[in-house]
């Protein structure tokens, strides 16, 4: 077995005349959190959709734990889970019913126990019996991520997991992602927030105009810039720190 | 195969739960056809000469039933659209499941929901004086035709459900279908209609289907109409299914 969970080589994709991916190369090692950082329209989502067998690439190859996405899509689907840009949860069902449904679809022996375990792990036990329509944005995302963990897929794609969330909810989701990686899951996370990549990722790849223009640990990327100059500046709290401090920032 | 059955059962259970939790969708489905039935029986009915003896409720019920199905499948399209736009569709498609189960779950739910709405409309019709001495076999025939018709329209509804860009576009689907019975033998005989209209009424699917159902519960031989009705239903079903599959394969790699 290799230590590479995701291997992308020369991946290209165009929509009509518009070329979105122009030769993406990326290796993600097992058990790591790898951030794919890029602005809107950089091709992050297209990349994730190809990796999760929802879209066919034009050229190049992509393999997930050794299975080619183009030729062995069924094998790939057994190894992955996708958490898309919008929390893909069923609002009419309760949180627990959502998890049970996914567990049943994955043919797990005891769907109820799987659901209860994940509800507890993501601090949703109390809300488990309520319809998802009553959940906050952060709770939905947590449930969404919990649903991706049903059946322990070795690779999880998180496509912009915190876009549209308030700061409090974002912290909750970060906590959930760290939780994920602790269990040994490989996470490919797309984000447009630099801070998110900095906080969560072991390695960061910057996708710009359809190619990876830089890749490495945060320290590697920092080393690409000229050495830091020492300046004395007054340390002001950020607005986020102020917001979280005065709203009490309690875990819910 | 057993995978497909297992996944379809799980997903059908899920969308049936949607219906159970918002029974108003069934009531809304039945409301327009019931309103039409009231309007035609108590307002226009007196002026319509069906050329047959017997009460007018009996005459118009088949057309009202088809209208019910036409109105019900809009919810199928809507539920599918919500799955596609909300990301659940993609989540399911990226899972190791029999992918076609995702559509079949919606299709089977549509059949169940429409049969419940149809039963509701028949109950109202009975309260308004609908009577039939038809036996079990004839009623099974009626249910069979209606189920086939529902399946055909449901697969038609899958197309906008997968392809629509907005929820409004999805709900627009029913309108032309609801009006189809008006230009048929559903409310009055076609021979009084002007030439081209009569030609259309005689050659569109609603007329033979309506005539067949009418004959079945009037305990009369349906004859040629029945074969024509079945041919229309099966033909529409195959066409709609093929078109839905094309849209589906364009949507998903």
Tab-separated table of C-alpha atoms in Angstrom:
chain	number	residue	atom	x	y	z
A	1	UNK	CA	0.000	0.000	0.000
A	2	UNK	CA	1.276	3.439	-0.850
A	3	UNK	CA	1.145	6.344	1.520
A	4	UNK	CA	-0.566	8.485	-1.102
A	5	UNK	CA	-4.324	8.777	-0.675
A	6	UNK	CA	-5.027	11.094	-3.587
A	7	UNK	CA	-2.834	11.420	-6.662
A	8	UNK	CA	-3.741	13.924	-9.370
A	9	UNK	CA	-1.595	14.181	-12.472
A	10	UNK	CA	-2.074	16.607	-15.340
A	11	UNK	CA	-5.799	16.911	-14.761
A	12	UNK	CA	-7.588	19.130	-17.286
A	13	UNK	CA	-11.213	20.183	-17.728
A	14	UNK	CA	-12.896	22.715	-19.985
A	15	UNK	CA	-16.482	23.858	-20.229
A	16	UNK	CA	-16.893	24.876	-23.855
A	17	UNK	CA	-14.116	27.365	-24.605
A	18	UNK	CA	-13.533	28.038	-20.958
A	19	UNK	CA	-10.646	26.032	-19.620
A	20	UNK	CA	-11.101	25.574	-15.863
A	21	UNK	CA	-8.378	23.079	-14.969
A	22	UNK	CA	-5.202	23.353	-17.033
A	23	UNK	CA	-3.033	20.527	-15.758
A	24	UNK	CA	-3.443	20.064	-12.018
A	25	UNK	CA	-0.824	17.933	-10.228
A	26	UNK	CA	-1.234	17.127	-6.561
A	27	UNK	CA	-0.380	14.324	-4.141
A	28	UNK	CA	-2.143	14.057	-0.812
A	29	UNK	CA	-0.694	11.653	1.730
A	30	UNK	CA	-2.817	9.410	3.920
A	31	UNK	CA	-4.198	10.797	7.128
A	32	UNK	CA	-3.355	14.414	6.372
A	33	UNK	CA	-5.481	17.515	5.960
A	34	UNK	CA	-4.618	19.124	2.653
A	35	UNK	CA	-6.064	22.509	1.796
A	36	UNK	CA	-6.782	23.507	-1.778
A	37	UNK	CA	-6.717	27.255	-1.558
A	38	UNK	CA	-8.016	29.499	-4.293
A	39	UNK	CA	-10.294	32.398	-5.054
A	40	UNK	CA	-13.779	31.992	-6.503
A	41	UNK	CA	-13.655	30.467	-9.964
A	42	UNK	CA	-10.151	29.057	-9.513
A	43	UNK	CA	-11.460	25.548	-10.253
A	44	UNK	CA	-11.598	24.117	-6.727
A	45	UNK	CA	-15.118	22.755	-6.989
A	46	UNK	CA	-14.543	21.363	-10.497
A	47	UNK	CA	-11.530	19.525	-9.127
A	48	UNK	CA	-13.507	18.057	-6.209
A	49	UNK	CA	-16.378	17.049	-8.487
A	50	UNK	CA	-14.003	15.117	-10.735
A	51	UNK	CA	-12.383	13.427	-7.727
A	52	UNK	CA	-15.798	12.396	-6.387
A	53	UNK	CA	-16.875	10.872	-9.755
A	54	UNK	CA	-19.596	13.454	-10.410
A	55	UNK	CA	-17.851	14.912	-13.431
A	56	UNK	CA	-15.510	13.417	-16.023
A	57	UNK	CA	-12.180	15.135	-16.560
A	58	UNK	CA	-10.921	15.842	-20.102
A	59	UNK	CA	-7.326	14.800	-19.666
A	60	UNK	CA	-4.836	13.587	-17.072
A	61	UNK	CA	-5.501	11.105	-14.299
A	62	UNK	CA	-6.726	11.087	-10.739
A	63	UNK	CA	-6.566	8.141	-8.361
A	64	UNK	CA	-8.061	7.757	-4.902
A	65	UNK	CA	-6.327	5.133	-2.725
A	66	UNK	CA	-5.103	3.527	-5.928
A	67	UNK	CA	-8.425	3.539	-7.812
A	68	UNK	CA	-8.739	5.575	-10.991
A	69	UNK	CA	-11.736	7.940	-10.910
A	70	UNK	CA	-12.422	7.470	-14.617
A	71	UNK	CA	-12.111	3.696	-14.920
A	72	UNK	CA	-13.026	2.466	-11.408
A	73	UNK	CA	-15.676	4.949	-10.227
A	74	UNK	CA	-17.504	2.351	-8.114
A	75	UNK	CA	-14.300	1.547	-6.188
A	76	UNK	CA	-13.647	5.255	-5.745
A	77	UNK	CA	-17.135	5.828	-4.342
A	78	UNK	CA	-16.493	3.116	-1.767
A	79	UNK	CA	-13.449	5.034	-0.565
A	80	UNK	CA	-14.738	8.610	-0.430
A	81	UNK	CA	-17.296	10.922	1.000
A	82	UNK	CA	-18.257	14.313	-0.346
A	83	UNK	CA	-19.356	17.272	1.717
A	84	UNK	CA	-20.378	19.752	-0.938
A	85	UNK	CA	-20.611	23.527	-0.900
A	86	UNK	CA	-24.069	23.538	0.620
A	87	UNK	CA	-24.933	21.390	3.603
A	88	UNK	CA	-26.536	18.422	1.840
A	89	UNK	CA	-28.892	17.447	4.634
A	90	UNK	CA	-32.556	16.521	4.466
A	91	UNK	CA	-34.422	19.286	6.284
A	92	UNK	CA	-37.645	17.364	6.650
A	93	UNK	CA	-35.953	14.497	8.473
A	94	UNK	CA	-34.432	14.715	11.942
A	95	UNK	CA	-30.669	14.763	12.362
A	96	UNK	CA	-30.721	11.157	13.509
A	97	UNK	CA	-32.874	10.059	10.558
A	98	UNK	CA	-30.405	11.685	8.168
A	99	UNK	CA	-27.557	9.661	9.644
A	100	UNK	CA	-29.601	6.454	9.739
A	101	UNK	CA	-30.486	6.902	6.053
A	102	UNK	CA	-26.839	7.216	5.045
A	103	UNK	CA	-25.897	4.235	7.238
A	104	UNK	CA	-28.640	2.132	5.623
A	105	UNK	CA	-27.497	3.169	2.150
A	106	UNK	CA	-23.952	2.145	3.064
A	107	UNK	CA	-25.319	-1.245	4.183
A	108	UNK	CA	-23.968	-0.935	7.721
A	109	UNK	CA	-25.185	-3.563	10.189
A	110	UNK	CA	-26.595	-1.311	12.934
A	111	UNK	CA	-27.634	2.064	11.451
A	112	UNK	CA	-29.192	3.321	14.700
A	113	UNK	CA	-26.029	2.776	16.725
A	114	UNK	CA	-23.877	4.393	14.024
A	115	UNK	CA	-26.179	7.433	14.066
A	116	UNK	CA	-26.130	7.750	17.855
A	117	UNK	CA	-22.348	7.453	17.933
A	118	UNK	CA	-21.881	10.244	15.396
A	119	UNK	CA	-24.486	12.489	17.041
A	120	UNK	CA	-22.525	12.216	20.289
A	121	UNK	CA	-19.195	12.805	18.553
A	122	UNK	CA	-20.456	16.015	16.935
A	123	UNK	CA	-22.351	17.293	19.995
A	124	UNK	CA	-25.725	16.827	18.337
A	125	UNK	CA	-27.239	14.252	20.682
A	126	UNK	CA	-29.819	16.686	22.101
A	127	UNK	CA	-30.785	17.972	18.662
A	128	UNK	CA	-30.837	14.502	17.091
A	129	UNK	CA	-34.585	14.077	17.408
A	130	UNK	CA	-35.431	17.487	15.960
A	131	UNK	CA	-36.047	18.223	12.293
A	132	UNK	CA	-33.000	19.657	10.578
A	133	UNK	CA	-35.070	22.646	9.422
A	134	UNK	CA	-34.796	23.948	12.993
A	135	UNK	CA	-30.972	23.692	13.079
A	136	UNK	CA	-28.548	26.631	12.949
A	137	UNK	CA	-26.055	26.917	10.091
A	138	UNK	CA	-23.243	25.501	12.213
A	139	UNK	CA	-25.327	22.548	13.379
A	140	UNK	CA	-26.296	21.729	9.788
A	141	UNK	CA	-22.687	21.731	8.718
A	142	UNK	CA	-21.709	19.540	11.652
A	143	UNK	CA	-24.448	17.086	10.737
A	144	UNK	CA	-23.329	17.292	7.120
A	145	UNK	CA	-19.766	16.382	8.094
A	146	UNK	CA	-21.026	13.650	10.443
A	147	UNK	CA	-22.980	12.184	7.496
A	148	UNK	CA	-19.748	12.071	5.502
A	149	UNK	CA	-18.148	9.941	8.196
A	150	UNK	CA	-20.764	7.204	8.208
A	151	UNK	CA	-19.004	3.986	7.237
A	152	UNK	CA	-15.505	5.439	7.812
A	153	UNK	CA	-14.523	6.342	4.238
A	154	UNK	CA	-10.720	6.765	4.134
A	155	UNK	CA	-10.917	9.987	2.081
A	156	UNK	CA	-13.245	12.928	2.702
A	157	UNK	CA	-13.679	15.964	0.447
A	158	UNK	CA	-14.829	19.127	2.135
A	159	UNK	CA	-15.774	21.771	-0.417
A	160	UNK	CA	-15.734	25.201	1.234
A	161	UNK	CA	-17.139	23.892	4.513
A	162	UNK	CA	-17.400	27.290	6.211
A	163	UNK	CA	-18.595	29.543	3.392
A	164	UNK	CA	-21.613	31.496	4.596
A	165	UNK	CA	-21.208	30.587	8.261
A	166	UNK	CA	-20.886	33.058	11.122
A	167	UNK	CA	-17.612	33.086	13.122
A	168	UNK	CA	-19.052	30.958	15.907
A	169	UNK	CA	-20.269	28.292	13.502
A	170	UNK	CA	-16.953	28.380	11.693
A	171	UNK	CA	-15.124	27.500	14.895
A	172	UNK	CA	-17.534	24.602	15.413
A	173	UNK	CA	-16.808	23.303	11.922
A	174	UNK	CA	-13.059	23.642	12.398
A	175	UNK	CA	-13.393	21.582	15.523
A	176	UNK	CA	-15.320	18.954	13.549
A	177	UNK	CA	-12.642	18.838	10.838
A	178	UNK	CA	-9.855	18.371	13.394
A	179	UNK	CA	-11.958	15.614	14.923
A	180	UNK	CA	-12.057	13.978	11.519
A	181	UNK	CA	-8.323	14.045	10.949
A	182	UNK	CA	-7.642	12.679	14.421
A	183	UNK	CA	-9.455	9.513	13.369
A	184	UNK	CA	-6.957	9.034	10.529
A	185	UNK	CA	-9.182	10.205	7.700
A	186	UNK	CA	-7.519	11.924	4.750
A	187	UNK	CA	-9.148	15.288	4.180
A	188	UNK	CA	-8.983	17.399	1.048
A	189	UNK	CA	-10.419	20.754	1.995
A	190	UNK	CA	-11.133	23.550	-0.448
A	191	UNK	CA	-11.355	27.040	0.880
A	192	UNK	CA	-11.019	30.640	-0.123
A	193	UNK	CA	-10.153	31.683	3.434
A	194	UNK	CA	-6.431	31.903	4.053
A	195	UNK	CA	-6.924	31.661	7.780
A	196	UNK	CA	-8.854	28.415	7.426
A	197	UNK	CA	-6.013	26.795	5.497
A	198	UNK	CA	-3.551	28.115	8.043
A	199	UNK	CA	-5.578	26.789	10.983
A	200	UNK	CA	-6.440	23.343	9.698
A	201	UNK	CA	-4.123	22.124	7.006
A	202	UNK	CA	-0.947	20.081	7.229
A	203	UNK	CA	-0.154	21.109	3.691
A	204	UNK	CA	-1.553	23.803	1.432
A	205	UNK	CA	-1.853	23.858	-2.350
A	206	UNK	CA	-2.693	27.119	-4.073
A	207	UNK	CA	-4.865	26.688	-7.145
A	208	UNK	CA	-4.835	29.681	-9.434
A	209	UNK	CA	-6.138	29.891	-13.012
A	210	UNK	CA	-6.476	26.115	-13.219
A	211	UNK	CA	-2.975	25.134	-12.085
A	212	UNK	CA	-1.324	24.563	-8.713
A	213	UNK	CA	1.098	27.456	-8.424
A	214	UNK	CA	2.486	26.612	-4.981
A	215	UNK	CA	2.363	23.627	-2.647
A	216	UNK	CA	3.867	22.827	0.718
A	217	UNK	CA	3.523	23.268	4.451
A	218	UNK	CA	2.728	26.703	5.796
A	219	UNK	CA	6.407	27.072	6.694
A	220	UNK	CA	7.409	26.118	3.129
A	221	UNK	CA	5.081	28.716	1.697
A	222	UNK	CA	6.308	31.369	4.118
A	223	UNK	CA	9.876	30.565	3.131
A	224	UNK	CA	9.047	31.437	-0.476
A	225	UNK	CA	8.735	35.078	0.532
A	226	UNK	CA	11.693	37.308	1.415
A	227	UNK	CA	12.731	36.991	5.082
A	228	UNK	CA	10.458	38.763	7.530
A	229	UNK	CA	11.412	42.243	8.659
A	230	UNK	CA	10.968	43.104	12.281
A	231	UNK	CA	8.558	45.964	12.862
A	232	UNK	CA	7.041	47.170	16.073
A	233	UNK	CA	3.276	47.510	15.840
A	234	UNK	CA	0.664	47.876	18.545
A	235	UNK	CA	-1.269	44.590	18.883
A	236	UNK	CA	-4.921	45.443	18.323
A	237	UNK	CA	-7.614	42.800	18.829
A	238	UNK	CA	-9.203	41.736	15.570
A	239	UNK	CA	-12.899	42.420	15.085
A	240	UNK	CA	-13.424	38.662	15.217
A	241	UNK	CA	-11.779	38.410	18.624
A	242	UNK	CA	-13.957	41.276	19.867
A	243	UNK	CA	-17.096	39.706	18.417
A	244	UNK	CA	-16.403	36.308	19.938
A	245	UNK	CA	-15.452	37.785	23.282
A	246	UNK	CA	-18.536	39.958	23.718
A	247	UNK	CA	-20.983	37.352	22.365
A	248	UNK	CA	-19.608	34.843	24.872
A	249	UNK	CA	-18.543	32.372	22.164
A	250	UNK	CA	-19.935	29.406	23.970
A	251	UNK	CA	-19.832	25.944	22.440
A	252	UNK	CA	-23.302	24.848	21.490
B	1	UNK	CA	-30.135	-6.384	-8.050
B	2	UNK	CA	-30.627	-6.814	-4.314
B	3	UNK	CA	-28.474	-3.708	-3.832
B	4	UNK	CA	-30.828	-1.805	-6.091
B	5	UNK	CA	-33.857	-3.060	-4.150
B	6	UNK	CA	-32.264	-2.224	-0.812
B	7	UNK	CA	-31.266	1.294	-1.855
B	8	UNK	CA	-34.562	1.992	-3.572
B	9	UNK	CA	-36.438	0.883	-0.452
B	10	UNK	CA	-34.334	3.150	1.785
B	11	UNK	CA	-34.751	6.171	-0.492
B	12	UNK	CA	-38.462	5.578	-1.105
B	13	UNK	CA	-38.921	5.383	2.661
B	14	UNK	CA	-37.186	8.709	2.977
B	15	UNK	CA	-39.378	10.575	0.494
B	16	UNK	CA	-42.557	8.894	1.732
B	17	UNK	CA	-41.654	10.376	5.101
B	18	UNK	CA	-41.632	13.791	3.420
B	19	UNK	CA	-45.210	13.214	2.326
B	20	UNK	CA	-46.237	11.925	5.722
B	21	UNK	CA	-44.809	15.092	7.315
B	22	UNK	CA	-46.407	17.488	4.860
B	23	UNK	CA	-49.740	15.897	3.982
B	24	UNK	CA	-50.765	19.311	2.628
B	25	UNK	CA	-48.980	18.369	-0.620
B	26	UNK	CA	-51.577	15.628	-1.148
B	27	UNK	CA	-54.438	17.940	-0.256
B	28	UNK	CA	-53.149	20.656	-2.600
B	29	UNK	CA	-52.822	18.050	-5.333
B	30	UNK	CA	-56.468	17.036	-4.930
B	31	UNK	CA	-57.785	20.583	-4.458
B	32	UNK	CA	-57.734	21.845	-8.061
B	33	UNK	CA	-59.373	18.705	-9.489
B	34	UNK	CA	-62.018	18.737	-6.739
B	35	UNK	CA	-62.741	22.430	-7.413
B	36	UNK	CA	-63.113	21.632	-11.124
B	37	UNK	CA	-65.440	18.775	-10.302
B	38	UNK	CA	-67.635	21.011	-8.127
B	39	UNK	CA	-67.640	23.745	-10.760
B	40	UNK	CA	-68.594	21.432	-13.609
B	41	UNK	CA	-71.157	19.397	-11.730
B	42	UNK	CA	-72.976	22.249	-9.991
B	43	UNK	CA	-72.440	25.195	-12.375
B	44	UNK	CA	-71.761	24.124	-15.977
B	45	UNK	CA	-73.121	20.594	-15.711
B	46	UNK	CA	-76.740	21.565	-16.312
B	47	UNK	CA	-75.805	23.068	-19.688
B	48	UNK	CA	-73.750	20.108	-20.878
B	49	UNK	CA	-75.439	17.385	-22.871
B	50	UNK	CA	-73.362	14.243	-22.635
B	51	UNK	CA	-75.738	12.367	-24.877
B	52	UNK	CA	-75.841	9.586	-22.294
B	53	UNK	CA	-78.208	8.773	-19.524
B	54	UNK	CA	-76.818	8.631	-15.983
B	55	UNK	CA	-75.405	11.309	-13.780
B	56	UNK	CA	-72.775	13.834	-14.810
B	57	UNK	CA	-70.400	13.044	-11.905
B	58	UNK	CA	-69.984	9.577	-13.374
B	59	UNK	CA	-69.283	11.124	-16.764
B	60	UNK	CA	-66.607	13.575	-15.691
B	61	UNK	CA	-64.781	11.658	-12.938
B	62	UNK	CA	-62.217	9.966	-15.264
B	63	UNK	CA	-61.073	13.350	-16.616
B	64	UNK	CA	-60.852	14.704	-13.065
B	65	UNK	CA	-58.702	11.735	-12.073
B	66	UNK	CA	-56.257	12.414	-14.893
B	67	UNK	CA	-56.169	16.062	-13.825
B	68	UNK	CA	-55.286	14.922	-10.301
B	69	UNK	CA	-52.278	13.004	-11.570
B	70	UNK	CA	-51.205	15.959	-13.722
B	71	UNK	CA	-51.335	18.194	-10.682
B	72	UNK	CA	-49.635	15.664	-8.381
B	73	UNK	CA	-46.499	15.081	-10.445
B	74	UNK	CA	-45.491	18.735	-9.999
B	75	UNK	CA	-44.556	17.819	-6.420
B	76	UNK	CA	-42.417	14.953	-7.670
B	77	UNK	CA	-40.530	17.359	-9.912
B	78	UNK	CA	-40.270	19.786	-7.009
B	79	UNK	CA	-38.932	17.226	-4.531
B	80	UNK	CA	-36.331	16.059	-7.032
B	81	UNK	CA	-35.396	19.657	-7.833
B	82	UNK	CA	-34.862	20.360	-4.120
B	83	UNK	CA	-32.522	17.360	-3.875
B	84	UNK	CA	-30.553	18.548	-6.888
B	85	UNK	CA	-30.319	22.193	-5.834
B	86	UNK	CA	-29.667	21.381	-2.169
B	87	UNK	CA	-26.754	19.037	-2.871
B	88	UNK	CA	-28.391	15.820	-1.603
B	89	UNK	CA	-28.462	14.483	-5.164
B	90	UNK	CA	-24.678	14.934	-5.500
B	91	UNK	CA	-24.059	13.456	-2.073
B	92	UNK	CA	-26.025	10.332	-3.043
B	93	UNK	CA	-24.354	10.128	-6.456
B	94	UNK	CA	-20.914	10.146	-4.857
B	95	UNK	CA	-21.860	7.261	-2.556
B	96	UNK	CA	-21.354	3.557	-3.231
B	97	UNK	CA	-25.024	2.899	-4.022
B	98	UNK	CA	-27.046	1.781	-7.021
B	99	UNK	CA	-27.297	5.256	-8.558
B	100	UNK	CA	-30.614	4.685	-10.336
B	101	UNK	CA	-32.220	4.068	-6.927
B	102	UNK	CA	-32.100	7.820	-6.352
B	103	UNK	CA	-34.583	8.428	-9.179
B	104	UNK	CA	-36.660	5.317	-8.490
B	105	UNK	CA	-37.170	6.403	-4.881
B	106	UNK	CA	-38.823	9.568	-6.141
B	107	UNK	CA	-40.775	7.740	-8.838
B	108	UNK	CA	-42.274	5.166	-6.464
B	109	UNK	CA	-43.122	7.880	-3.948
B	110	UNK	CA	-44.889	9.742	-6.732
B	111	UNK	CA	-47.024	6.691	-7.514
B	112	UNK	CA	-47.995	6.242	-3.857
B	113	UNK	CA	-48.747	9.944	-3.329
B	114	UNK	CA	-50.842	10.136	-6.500
B	115	UNK	CA	-52.823	7.019	-5.621
B	116	UNK	CA	-53.670	8.549	-2.231
B	117	UNK	CA	-54.737	11.828	-3.889
B	118	UNK	CA	-56.813	9.846	-6.407
B	119	UNK	CA	-58.550	7.959	-3.592
B	120	UNK	CA	-59.341	11.309	-1.960
B	121	UNK	CA	-60.898	12.646	-5.174
B	122	UNK	CA	-62.952	9.460	-5.638
B	123	UNK	CA	-64.272	9.832	-2.071
B	124	UNK	CA	-65.418	13.388	-2.804
B	125	UNK	CA	-66.992	12.164	-6.052
B	126	UNK	CA	-68.895	9.495	-4.117
B	127	UNK	CA	-70.171	12.205	-1.768
B	128	UNK	CA	-71.334	14.126	-4.860
B	129	UNK	CA	-73.266	11.143	-6.179
B	130	UNK	CA	-70.748	9.018	-8.081
B	131	UNK	CA	-71.932	5.409	-8.170
B	132	UNK	CA	-70.515	2.339	-9.877
B	133	UNK	CA	-71.496	-1.298	-9.818
B	134	UNK	CA	-68.169	-2.354	-11.322
B	135	UNK	CA	-66.516	-5.480	-9.957
B	136	UNK	CA	-63.059	-5.951	-8.500
B	137	UNK	CA	-61.549	-6.799	-11.888
B	138	UNK	CA	-62.844	-3.612	-13.529
B	139	UNK	CA	-61.575	-1.502	-10.624
B	140	UNK	CA	-58.186	-3.192	-10.819
B	141	UNK	CA	-58.216	-2.230	-14.488
B	142	UNK	CA	-58.950	1.400	-13.575
B	143	UNK	CA	-56.169	1.432	-10.960
B	144	UNK	CA	-53.815	-0.198	-13.471
B	145	UNK	CA	-54.451	2.421	-16.152
B	146	UNK	CA	-54.101	5.262	-13.649
B	147	UNK	CA	-50.854	3.806	-12.278
B	148	UNK	CA	-49.438	3.477	-15.767
B	149	UNK	CA	-50.498	7.048	-16.554
B	150	UNK	CA	-48.911	8.244	-13.280
B	151	UNK	CA	-45.658	6.457	-14.084
B	152	UNK	CA	-45.532	8.031	-17.541
B	153	UNK	CA	-46.159	11.552	-16.232
B	154	UNK	CA	-43.771	11.000	-13.310
B	155	UNK	CA	-40.874	10.201	-15.626
B	156	UNK	CA	-41.861	13.291	-17.579
B	157	UNK	CA	-41.647	15.249	-14.296
B	158	UNK	CA	-38.159	13.858	-13.642
B	159	UNK	CA	-36.886	15.901	-16.616
B	160	UNK	CA	-37.549	19.387	-15.159
B	161	UNK	CA	-36.763	18.023	-11.691
B	162	UNK	CA	-33.208	17.336	-12.869
B	163	UNK	CA	-32.766	20.165	-15.337
B	164	UNK	CA	-34.692	23.169	-13.987
B	165	UNK	CA	-32.849	26.253	-12.814
B	166	UNK	CA	-35.540	27.514	-10.435
B	167	UNK	CA	-38.409	26.121	-8.382
B	168	UNK	CA	-40.889	28.287	-10.322
B	169	UNK	CA	-39.921	26.630	-13.583
B	170	UNK	CA	-40.636	23.252	-11.994
B	171	UNK	CA	-44.124	24.104	-10.789
B	172	UNK	CA	-45.056	25.405	-14.259
B	173	UNK	CA	-44.927	21.847	-15.559
B	174	UNK	CA	-48.422	20.892	-14.456
B	175	UNK	CA	-50.399	23.671	-16.101
B	176	UNK	CA	-50.431	22.459	-19.706
B	177	UNK	CA	-51.097	18.917	-18.493
B	178	UNK	CA	-54.003	19.981	-16.290
B	179	UNK	CA	-55.619	21.704	-19.250
B	180	UNK	CA	-55.274	18.752	-21.591
B	181	UNK	CA	-58.508	17.099	-20.347
B	182	UNK	CA	-60.504	20.206	-21.352
B	183	UNK	CA	-59.802	19.511	-25.017
B	184	UNK	CA	-60.886	15.895	-24.835
B	185	UNK	CA	-63.968	13.814	-24.145
B	186	UNK	CA	-63.459	14.349	-20.394
B	187	UNK	CA	-66.161	17.003	-19.848
B	188	UNK	CA	-68.358	16.705	-22.943
B	189	UNK	CA	-68.516	14.616	-26.102
B	190	UNK	CA	-66.051	15.678	-28.769
B	191	UNK	CA	-68.526	15.747	-31.697
B	192	UNK	CA	-69.824	19.204	-30.745
B	193	UNK	CA	-66.370	20.768	-31.085
B	194	UNK	CA	-65.233	22.724	-34.178
B	195	UNK	CA	-63.273	20.650	-36.754
B	196	UNK	CA	-59.600	21.122	-35.812
B	197	UNK	CA	-60.374	21.086	-32.070
B	198	UNK	CA	-62.388	17.903	-32.472
B	199	UNK	CA	-59.525	16.356	-34.450
B	200	UNK	CA	-57.071	17.214	-31.658
B	201	UNK	CA	-59.465	15.959	-28.966
B	202	UNK	CA	-59.938	12.681	-30.825
B	203	UNK	CA	-56.212	12.129	-31.264
B	204	UNK	CA	-54.744	13.057	-27.915
B	205	UNK	CA	-54.125	10.523	-25.132
B	206	UNK	CA	-56.691	11.835	-22.647
B	207	UNK	CA	-59.714	10.843	-24.751
B	208	UNK	CA	-59.062	7.078	-25.034
B	209	UNK	CA	-57.890	6.908	-21.402
B	210	UNK	CA	-60.997	8.725	-20.179
B	211	UNK	CA	-63.256	6.594	-22.364
B	212	UNK	CA	-61.640	3.380	-21.122
B	213	UNK	CA	-61.982	4.266	-17.450
B	214	UNK	CA	-65.579	5.387	-18.028
B	215	UNK	CA	-66.432	2.093	-19.739
B	216	UNK	CA	-64.663	0.046	-17.059
B	217	UNK	CA	-66.662	1.386	-14.153
B	218	UNK	CA	-69.864	1.552	-16.177
B	219	UNK	CA	-69.416	-2.219	-16.680
B	220	UNK	CA	-69.267	-1.837	-20.459
B	221	UNK	CA	-66.698	-3.311	-22.822
B	222	UNK	CA	-63.960	-0.725	-23.391
B	223	UNK	CA	-62.885	-2.327	-26.669
B	224	UNK	CA	-60.575	-0.413	-28.910
B	225	UNK	CA	-60.295	2.544	-26.506
B	226	UNK	CA	-58.596	0.346	-23.922
B	227	UNK	CA	-55.857	-0.767	-26.322
B	228	UNK	CA	-55.404	2.779	-27.525
B	229	UNK	CA	-55.193	4.014	-23.924
B	230	UNK	CA	-52.610	1.373	-23.012
B	231	UNK	CA	-50.605	2.141	-26.148
B	232	UNK	CA	-50.578	5.850	-25.292
B	233	UNK	CA	-49.562	5.219	-21.662
B	234	UNK	CA	-46.805	2.749	-22.516
B	235	UNK	CA	-45.577	4.904	-25.416
B	236	UNK	CA	-45.486	8.037	-23.238
B	237	UNK	CA	-43.769	6.092	-20.476
B	238	UNK	CA	-41.014	4.835	-22.772
B	239	UNK	CA	-40.514	8.256	-24.350
B	240	UNK	CA	-40.458	10.100	-21.015
B	241	UNK	CA	-38.115	7.521	-19.486
B	242	UNK	CA	-35.707	7.755	-22.414
B	243	UNK	CA	-35.710	11.545	-22.264
B	244	UNK	CA	-35.260	11.562	-18.478
B	245	UNK	CA	-32.304	9.179	-18.828
B	246	UNK	CA	-30.679	11.484	-21.376
B	247	UNK	CA	-30.978	14.466	-19.038
B	248	UNK	CA	-29.747	12.312	-16.148
B	249	UNK	CA	-26.651	11.117	-17.999
B	250	UNK	CA	-25.840	14.630	-19.084
B	251	UNK	CA	-26.099	15.707	-15.453
B	252	UNK	CA	-23.871	13.016	-14.020
B	253	UNK	CA	-20.590	11.645	-15.348
